Amino acid sequence: MDVFGEALKDQFTRPPADILWVHNSYDEPEEMPVDIYFRNEAEMPELELEALEQCKGKVLDVGAGVGSHALVLQKRGFDVTGMDISAAAVTIMKQRGLKKAIEGNILKYKGGKYDTLLFMMNGIGLTGSLAGLKAFLKEVKGLLNPGGQLVFDSSDLMYLYQEIAFPEQGYYGEVSFRYEYKSIKGSWFKWVYVDKKMLKGIATETGWNAEVIFEDEHDQYLARLTLRP
């Protein structure tokens, strides 16, 4: 069952949605406000606005959710497509007015070439692990036009371990999540948050230039990756 999609549908059709709980592998479950996915441009934080400013050409918004960022880009005249693995999210994107919205998994997608691949709200984490990120950065080159770019935000999770035990093995930014909505729990899925130093090393290893273009006070940063000549 698409637990996350059910929460989005309720927020869209009969707000407010019930509480969406996010269970994690490192601490207690956290409440995720569903309305955050329906933000308009005025409600977006500076990091996200800067990411939108960095977009160019034909854009694929990966993990677009209900299309909030893609809709801003569409309003600005971009040729933008929103992609999400959730069928419910894709339906809502279309109902909200996004002209191009597709259901898909970027890890398997072969459907076109773009100038910007945009991953918001730690979306690059869908690669699941450092090994998954390396593999993705090698494979995704085929989706970019010459001069294309990846734009995404991530976080250094070191701050989490000031109060809880540091993982005994593996990279500390590799975690697992599951959603719970109306007492229905989804399946666990892996996610990765990569610190800036690690990102730059992986980028170099896989043939990319990595540039940190924005940082905020919450240990989040915005990165742009471009292919090395």
JSON list of C-alpha atoms in Angstrom, two decimals, residues 78-229:
[
{"chain": "A", "resi": 78, "resn": "PHE", "atom": "CA", "xyz": [10.44, 25.99, -17.89]},
{"chain": "A", "resi": 79, "resn": "ASP", "atom": "CA", "xyz": [9.86, 22.76, -19.76]},
{"chain": "A", "resi": 80, "resn": "VAL", "atom": "CA", "xyz": [9.57, 20.72, -16.55]},
{"chain": "A", "resi": 81, "resn": "THR", "atom": "CA", "xyz": [8.45, 17.18, -15.84]},
{"chain": "A", "resi": 82, "resn": "GLY", "atom": "CA", "xyz": [7.57, 15.94, -12.37]},
{"chain": "A", "resi": 83, "resn": "MET", "atom": "CA", "xyz": [8.41, 12.32, -11.56]},
{"chain": "A", "resi": 84, "resn": "ASP", "atom": "CA", "xyz": [7.39, 10.34, -8.51]},
{"chain": "A", "resi": 85, "resn": "ILE", "atom": "CA", "xyz": [7.20, 6.67, -7.61]},
{"chain": "A", "resi": 86, "resn": "SER", "atom": "CA", "xyz": [3.79, 7.27, -6.00]},
{"chain": "A", "resi": 87, "resn": "ALA", "atom": "CA", "xyz": [0.85, 7.01, -8.40]},
{"chain": "A", "resi": 88, "resn": "ALA", "atom": "CA", "xyz": [-1.26, 9.09, -6.01]},
{"chain": "A", "resi": 89, "resn": "ALA", "atom": "CA", "xyz": [1.33, 11.87, -6.03]},
{"chain": "A", "resi": 90, "resn": "VAL", "atom": "CA", "xyz": [1.43, 11.88, -9.84]},
{"chain": "A", "resi": 91, "resn": "THR", "atom": "CA", "xyz": [-2.37, 12.14, -10.01]},
{"chain": "A", "resi": 92, "resn": "ILE", "atom": "CA", "xyz": [-2.34, 15.09, -7.61]},
{"chain": "A", "resi": 93, "resn": "MET", "atom": "CA", "xyz": [0.44, 16.80, -9.61]},
{"chain": "A", "resi": 94, "resn": "LYS", "atom": "CA", "xyz": [-1.75, 16.67, -12.68]},
{"chain": "A", "resi": 95, "resn": "GLN", "atom": "CA", "xyz": [-4.82, 17.86, -10.78]},
{"chain": "A", "resi": 96, "resn": "ARG", "atom": "CA", "xyz": [-2.79, 20.80, -9.46]},
{"chain": "A", "resi": 97, "resn": "GLY", "atom": "CA", "xyz": [-2.02, 21.83, -13.01]},
{"chain": "A", "resi": 98, "resn": "LEU", "atom": "CA", "xyz": [1.38, 20.33, -13.83]},
{"chain": "A", "resi": 99, "resn": "LYS", "atom": "CA", "xyz": [1.38, 19.63, -17.57]},
{"chain": "A", "resi": 100, "resn": "LYS", "atom": "CA", "xyz": [4.00, 16.87, -17.50]},
{"chain": "A", "resi": 101, "resn": "ALA", "atom": "CA", "xyz": [3.91, 14.33, -14.67]},
{"chain": "A", "resi": 102, "resn": "ILE", "atom": "CA", "xyz": [5.08, 10.74, -14.83]},
{"chain": "A", "resi": 103, "resn": "GLU", "atom": "CA", "xyz": [5.11, 7.79, -12.47]},
{"chain": "A", "resi": 104, "resn": "GLY", "atom": "CA", "xyz": [8.59, 6.29, -12.38]},
{"chain": "A", "resi": 105, "resn": "ASN", "atom": "CA", "xyz": [11.74, 5.29, -10.56]},
{"chain": "A", "resi": 106, "resn": "ILE", "atom": "CA", "xyz": [14.78, 7.35, -11.53]},
{"chain": "A", "resi": 107, "resn": "LEU", "atom": "CA", "xyz": [17.02, 4.36, -10.79]},
{"chain": "A", "resi": 108, "resn": "LYS", "atom": "CA", "xyz": [15.39, 2.55, -13.72]},
{"chain": "A", "resi": 109, "resn": "TYR", "atom": "CA", "xyz": [14.32, 5.45, -15.92]},
{"chain": "A", "resi": 110, "resn": "LYS", "atom": "CA", "xyz": [15.51, 5.69, -19.53]},
{"chain": "A", "resi": 111, "resn": "GLY", "atom": "CA", "xyz": [12.85, 8.02, -20.87]},
{"chain": "A", "resi": 112, "resn": "GLY", "atom": "CA", "xyz": [14.66, 11.12, -22.06]},
{"chain": "A", "resi": 113, "resn": "LYS", "atom": "CA", "xyz": [17.48, 13.62, -21.70]},
{"chain": "A", "resi": 114, "resn": "TYR", "atom": "CA", "xyz": [17.45, 16.74, -19.56]},
{"chain": "A", "resi": 115, "resn": "ASP", "atom": "CA", "xyz": [19.52, 19.81, -18.78]},
{"chain": "A", "resi": 116, "resn": "THR", "atom": "CA", "xyz": [18.73, 19.72, -15.05]},
{"chain": "A", "resi": 117, "resn": "LEU", "atom": "CA", "xyz": [17.88, 16.81, -12.77]},
{"chain": "A", "resi": 118, "resn": "LEU", "atom": "CA", "xyz": [16.40, 18.34, -9.62]},
{"chain": "A", "resi": 119, "resn": "PHE", "atom": "CA", "xyz": [16.14, 16.46, -6.32]},
{"chain": "A", "resi": 120, "resn": "MET", "atom": "CA", "xyz": [14.53, 18.44, -3.51]},
{"chain": "A", "resi": 121, "resn": "MET", "atom": "CA", "xyz": [13.97, 17.66, 0.19]},
{"chain": "A", "resi": 122, "resn": "ASN", "atom": "CA", "xyz": [16.97, 15.33, 0.38]},
{"chain": "A", "resi": 123, "resn": "GLY", "atom": "CA", "xyz": [15.68, 13.52, -2.69]},
{"chain": "A", "resi": 124, "resn": "ILE", "atom": "CA", "xyz": [19.10, 12.24, -3.73]},
{"chain": "A", "resi": 125, "resn": "GLY", "atom": "CA", "xyz": [18.80, 10.00, -0.67]},
{"chain": "A", "resi": 126, "resn": "LEU", "atom": "CA", "xyz": [16.65, 7.59, -2.68]},
{"chain": "A", "resi": 127, "resn": "THR", "atom": "CA", "xyz": [19.90, 6.05, -3.89]},
{"chain": "A", "resi": 128, "resn": "GLY", "atom": "CA", "xyz": [19.88, 4.38, -0.49]},
{"chain": "A", "resi": 129, "resn": "SER", "atom": "CA", "xyz": [23.57, 4.07, 0.37]},
{"chain": "A", "resi": 130, "resn": "LEU", "atom": "CA", "xyz": [27.00, 5.37, -0.56]},
{"chain": "A", "resi": 131, "resn": "ALA", "atom": "CA", "xyz": [27.39, 2.42, -2.94]},
{"chain": "A", "resi": 132, "resn": "GLY", "atom": "CA", "xyz": [23.98, 3.20, -4.42]},
{"chain": "A", "resi": 133, "resn": "LEU", "atom": "CA", "xyz": [24.91, 6.85, -4.87]},
{"chain": "A", "resi": 134, "resn": "LYS", "atom": "CA", "xyz": [28.14, 5.90, -6.67]},
{"chain": "A", "resi": 135, "resn": "ALA", "atom": "CA", "xyz": [26.29, 3.52, -8.98]},
{"chain": "A", "resi": 136, "resn": "PHE", "atom": "CA", "xyz": [23.62, 6.14, -9.69]},
{"chain": "A", "resi": 137, "resn": "LEU", "atom": "CA", "xyz": [26.13, 8.86, -10.53]},
{"chain": "A", "resi": 138, "resn": "LYS", "atom": "CA", "xyz": [27.71, 6.54, -13.08]},
{"chain": "A", "resi": 139, "resn": "GLU", "atom": "CA", "xyz": [24.39, 5.51, -14.66]},
{"chain": "A", "resi": 140, "resn": "VAL", "atom": "CA", "xyz": [22.59, 8.86, -14.67]},
{"chain": "A", "resi": 141, "resn": "LYS", "atom": "CA", "xyz": [25.05, 10.47, -17.07]},
{"chain": "A", "resi": 142, "resn": "GLY", "atom": "CA", "xyz": [22.97, 9.04, -19.91]},
{"chain": "A", "resi": 143, "resn": "LEU", "atom": "CA", "xyz": [19.99, 11.20, -18.89]},
{"chain": "A", "resi": 144, "resn": "LEU", "atom": "CA", "xyz": [21.84, 14.50, -19.27]},
{"chain": "A", "resi": 145, "resn": "ASN", "atom": "CA", "xyz": [22.25, 16.70, -22.31]},
{"chain": "A", "resi": 146, "resn": "PRO", "atom": "CA", "xyz": [25.74, 18.15, -22.88]},
{"chain": "A", "resi": 147, "resn": "GLY", "atom": "CA", "xyz": [26.42, 20.69, -20.15]},
{"chain": "A", "resi": 148, "resn": "GLY", "atom": "CA", "xyz": [23.68, 19.21, -17.95]},
{"chain": "A", "resi": 149, "resn": "GLN", "atom": "CA", "xyz": [23.62, 19.25, -14.16]},
{"chain": "A", "resi": 150, "resn": "LEU", "atom": "CA", "xyz": [22.30, 17.60, -11.03]},
{"chain": "A", "resi": 151, "resn": "VAL", "atom": "CA", "xyz": [20.96, 19.97, -8.38]},
{"chain": "A", "resi": 152, "resn": "PHE", "atom": "CA", "xyz": [20.08, 18.57, -4.96]},
{"chain": "A", "resi": 153, "resn": "ASP", "atom": "CA", "xyz": [20.21, 19.18, -1.24]},
{"chain": "A", "resi": 154, "resn": "SER", "atom": "CA", "xyz": [21.46, 16.85, 1.46]},
{"chain": "A", "resi": 155, "resn": "SER", "atom": "CA", "xyz": [22.47, 16.98, 5.12]},
{"chain": "A", "resi": 156, "resn": "ASP", "atom": "CA", "xyz": [25.31, 15.97, 7.38]},
{"chain": "A", "resi": 157, "resn": "LEU", "atom": "CA", "xyz": [23.63, 13.78, 10.02]},
{"chain": "A", "resi": 158, "resn": "MET", "atom": "CA", "xyz": [26.51, 14.08, 12.46]},
{"chain": "A", "resi": 159, "resn": "TYR", "atom": "CA", "xyz": [24.34, 16.39, 14.57]},
{"chain": "A", "resi": 160, "resn": "LEU", "atom": "CA", "xyz": [21.97, 13.49, 15.34]},
{"chain": "A", "resi": 161, "resn": "TYR", "atom": "CA", "xyz": [24.64, 11.60, 17.22]},
{"chain": "A", "resi": 162, "resn": "GLN", "atom": "CA", "xyz": [25.23, 14.21, 19.89]},
{"chain": "A", "resi": 163, "resn": "GLU", "atom": "CA", "xyz": [22.49, 12.55, 21.96]},
{"chain": "A", "resi": 164, "resn": "ILE", "atom": "CA", "xyz": [22.21, 9.02, 20.56]},
{"chain": "A", "resi": 165, "resn": "ALA", "atom": "CA", "xyz": [24.81, 6.33, 20.01]},
{"chain": "A", "resi": 166, "resn": "PHE", "atom": "CA", "xyz": [26.95, 6.56, 16.90]},
{"chain": "A", "resi": 167, "resn": "PRO", "atom": "CA", "xyz": [26.44, 3.60, 14.53]},
{"chain": "A", "resi": 168, "resn": "GLU", "atom": "CA", "xyz": [28.95, 0.84, 15.20]},
{"chain": "A", "resi": 169, "resn": "GLN", "atom": "CA", "xyz": [29.29, -0.05, 11.53]},
{"chain": "A", "resi": 170, "resn": "GLY", "atom": "CA", "xyz": [28.55, 1.44, 8.12]},
{"chain": "A", "resi": 171, "resn": "TYR", "atom": "CA", "xyz": [28.32, 5.10, 7.11]},
{"chain": "A", "resi": 172, "resn": "TYR", "atom": "CA", "xyz": [26.42, 7.20, 9.65]},
{"chain": "A", "resi": 173, "resn": "GLY", "atom": "CA", "xyz": [24.32, 8.83, 6.93]},
{"chain": "A", "resi": 174, "resn": "GLU", "atom": "CA", "xyz": [22.82, 5.52, 5.76]},
{"chain": "A", "resi": 175, "resn": "VAL", "atom": "CA", "xyz": [19.44, 5.13, 7.46]},
{"chain": "A", "resi": 176, "resn": "SER", "atom": "CA", "xyz": [16.08, 3.45, 6.98]},
{"chain": "A", "resi": 177, "resn": "PHE", "atom": "CA", "xyz": [12.54, 4.84, 7.11]},
{"chain": "A", "resi": 178, "resn": "ARG", "atom": "CA", "xyz": [8.97, 3.67, 6.98]},
{"chain": "A", "resi": 179, "resn": "TYR", "atom": "CA", "xyz": [5.73, 5.66, 6.88]},
{"chain": "A", "resi": 180, "resn": "GLU", "atom": "CA", "xyz": [2.73, 5.10, 9.13]},
{"chain": "A", "resi": 181, "resn": "TYR", "atom": "CA", "xyz": [-0.65, 6.68, 8.39]},
{"chain": "A", "resi": 182, "resn": "LYS", "atom": "CA", "xyz": [-3.95, 5.88, 10.07]},
{"chain": "A", "resi": 183, "resn": "SER", "atom": "CA", "xyz": [-2.25, 2.95, 11.85]},
{"chain": "A", "resi": 184, "resn": "ILE", "atom": "CA", "xyz": [-1.13, 1.42, 8.53]},
{"chain": "A", "resi": 185, "resn": "LYS", "atom": "CA", "xyz": [2.60, 0.97, 8.19]},
{"chain": "A", "resi": 186, "resn": "GLY", "atom": "CA", "xyz": [4.45, 0.88, 4.89]},
{"chain": "A", "resi": 187, "resn": "SER", "atom": "CA", "xyz": [7.57, -1.10, 4.10]},
{"chain": "A", "resi": 188, "resn": "TRP", "atom": "CA", "xyz": [11.00, -0.03, 5.28]},
{"chain": "A", "resi": 189, "resn": "PHE", "atom": "CA", "xyz": [13.15, 1.71, 2.68]},
{"chain": "A", "resi": 190, "resn": "LYS", "atom": "CA", "xyz": [16.79, 2.79, 2.71]},
{"chain": "A", "resi": 191, "resn": "TRP", "atom": "CA", "xyz": [17.90, 6.41, 2.46]},
{"chain": "A", "resi": 192, "resn": "VAL", "atom": "CA", "xyz": [21.26, 8.14, 2.50]},
{"chain": "A", "resi": 193, "resn": "TYR", "atom": "CA", "xyz": [22.34, 11.58, 3.67]},
{"chain": "A", "resi": 194, "resn": "VAL", "atom": "CA", "xyz": [25.84, 12.44, 2.50]},
{"chain": "A", "resi": 195, "resn": "ASP", "atom": "CA", "xyz": [28.18, 14.96, 4.09]},
{"chain": "A", "resi": 196, "resn": "LYS", "atom": "CA", "xyz": [29.94, 17.49, 1.87]},
{"chain": "A", "resi": 197, "resn": "LYS", "atom": "CA", "xyz": [33.39, 15.95, 2.07]},
{"chain": "A", "resi": 198, "resn": "MET", "atom": "CA", "xyz": [32.08, 12.49, 1.24]},
{"chain": "A", "resi": 199, "resn": "LEU", "atom": "CA", "xyz": [30.01, 13.87, -1.65]},
{"chain": "A", "resi": 200, "resn": "LYS", "atom": "CA", "xyz": [33.00, 15.60, -3.20]},
{"chain": "A", "resi": 201, "resn": "GLY", "atom": "CA", "xyz": [35.06, 12.42, -2.96]},
{"chain": "A", "resi": 202, "resn": "ILE", "atom": "CA", "xyz": [32.34, 10.30, -4.57]},
{"chain": "A", "resi": 203, "resn": "ALA", "atom": "CA", "xyz": [31.79, 12.90, -7.28]},
{"chain": "A", "resi": 204, "resn": "THR", "atom": "CA", "xyz": [35.48, 12.92, -8.19]},
{"chain": "A", "resi": 205, "resn": "GLU", "atom": "CA", "xyz": [35.55, 9.12, -8.21]},
{"chain": "A", "resi": 206, "resn": "THR", "atom": "CA", "xyz": [32.60, 8.91, -10.60]},
{"chain": "A", "resi": 207, "resn": "GLY", "atom": "CA", "xyz": [33.59, 11.68, -13.01]},
{"chain": "A", "resi": 208, "resn": "TRP", "atom": "CA", "xyz": [31.74, 14.72, -11.69]},
{"chain": "A", "resi": 209, "resn": "ASN", "atom": "CA", "xyz": [32.61, 18.17, -10.40]},
{"chain": "A", "resi": 210, "resn": "ALA", "atom": "CA", "xyz": [30.76, 18.89, -7.14]},
{"chain": "A", "resi": 211, "resn": "GLU", "atom": "CA", "xyz": [30.08, 22.42, -5.99]},
{"chain": "A", "resi": 212, "resn": "VAL", "atom": "CA", "xyz": [28.34, 23.41, -2.76]},
{"chain": "A", "resi": 213, "resn": "ILE", "atom": "CA", "xyz": [26.36, 26.51, -3.67]},
{"chain": "A", "resi": 214, "resn": "PHE", "atom": "CA", "xyz": [24.32, 27.14, -0.53]},
{"chain": "A", "resi": 215, "resn": "GLU", "atom": "CA", "xyz": [24.31, 26.17, 3.14]},
{"chain": "A", "resi": 216, "resn": "ASP", "atom": "CA", "xyz": [21.75, 26.91, 5.83]},
{"chain": "A", "resi": 217, "resn": "GLU", "atom": "CA", "xyz": [21.83, 26.89, 9.62]},
{"chain": "A", "resi": 218, "resn": "HIS", "atom": "CA", "xyz": [20.23, 23.43, 9.84]},
{"chain": "A", "resi": 219, "resn": "ASP", "atom": "CA", "xyz": [23.19, 21.39, 8.55]},
{"chain": "A", "resi": 220, "resn": "GLN", "atom": "CA", "xyz": [21.64, 21.28, 5.08]},
{"chain": "A", "resi": 221, "resn": "TYR", "atom": "CA", "xyz": [23.44, 22.24, 1.91]},
{"chain": "A", "resi": 222, "resn": "LEU", "atom": "CA", "xyz": [22.68, 22.60, -1.79]},
{"chain": "A", "resi": 223, "resn": "ALA", "atom": "CA", "xyz": [24.99, 21.02, -4.34]},
{"chain": "A", "resi": 224, "resn": "ARG", "atom": "CA", "xyz": [25.42, 21.18, -8.09]},
{"chain": "A", "resi": 225, "resn": "LEU", "atom": "CA", "xyz": [27.15, 18.36, -9.94]},
{"chain": "A", "resi": 226, "resn": "THR", "atom": "CA", "xyz": [28.40, 18.74, -13.50]},
{"chain": "A", "resi": 227, "resn": "LEU", "atom": "CA", "xyz": [30.29, 16.23, -15.60]},
{"chain": "A", "resi": 228, "resn": "ARG", "atom": "CA", "xyz": [34.03, 16.67, -15.85]},
{"chain": "A", "resi": 229, "resn": "PRO", "atom": "CA", "xyz": [35.29, 17.20, -19.42]}
]
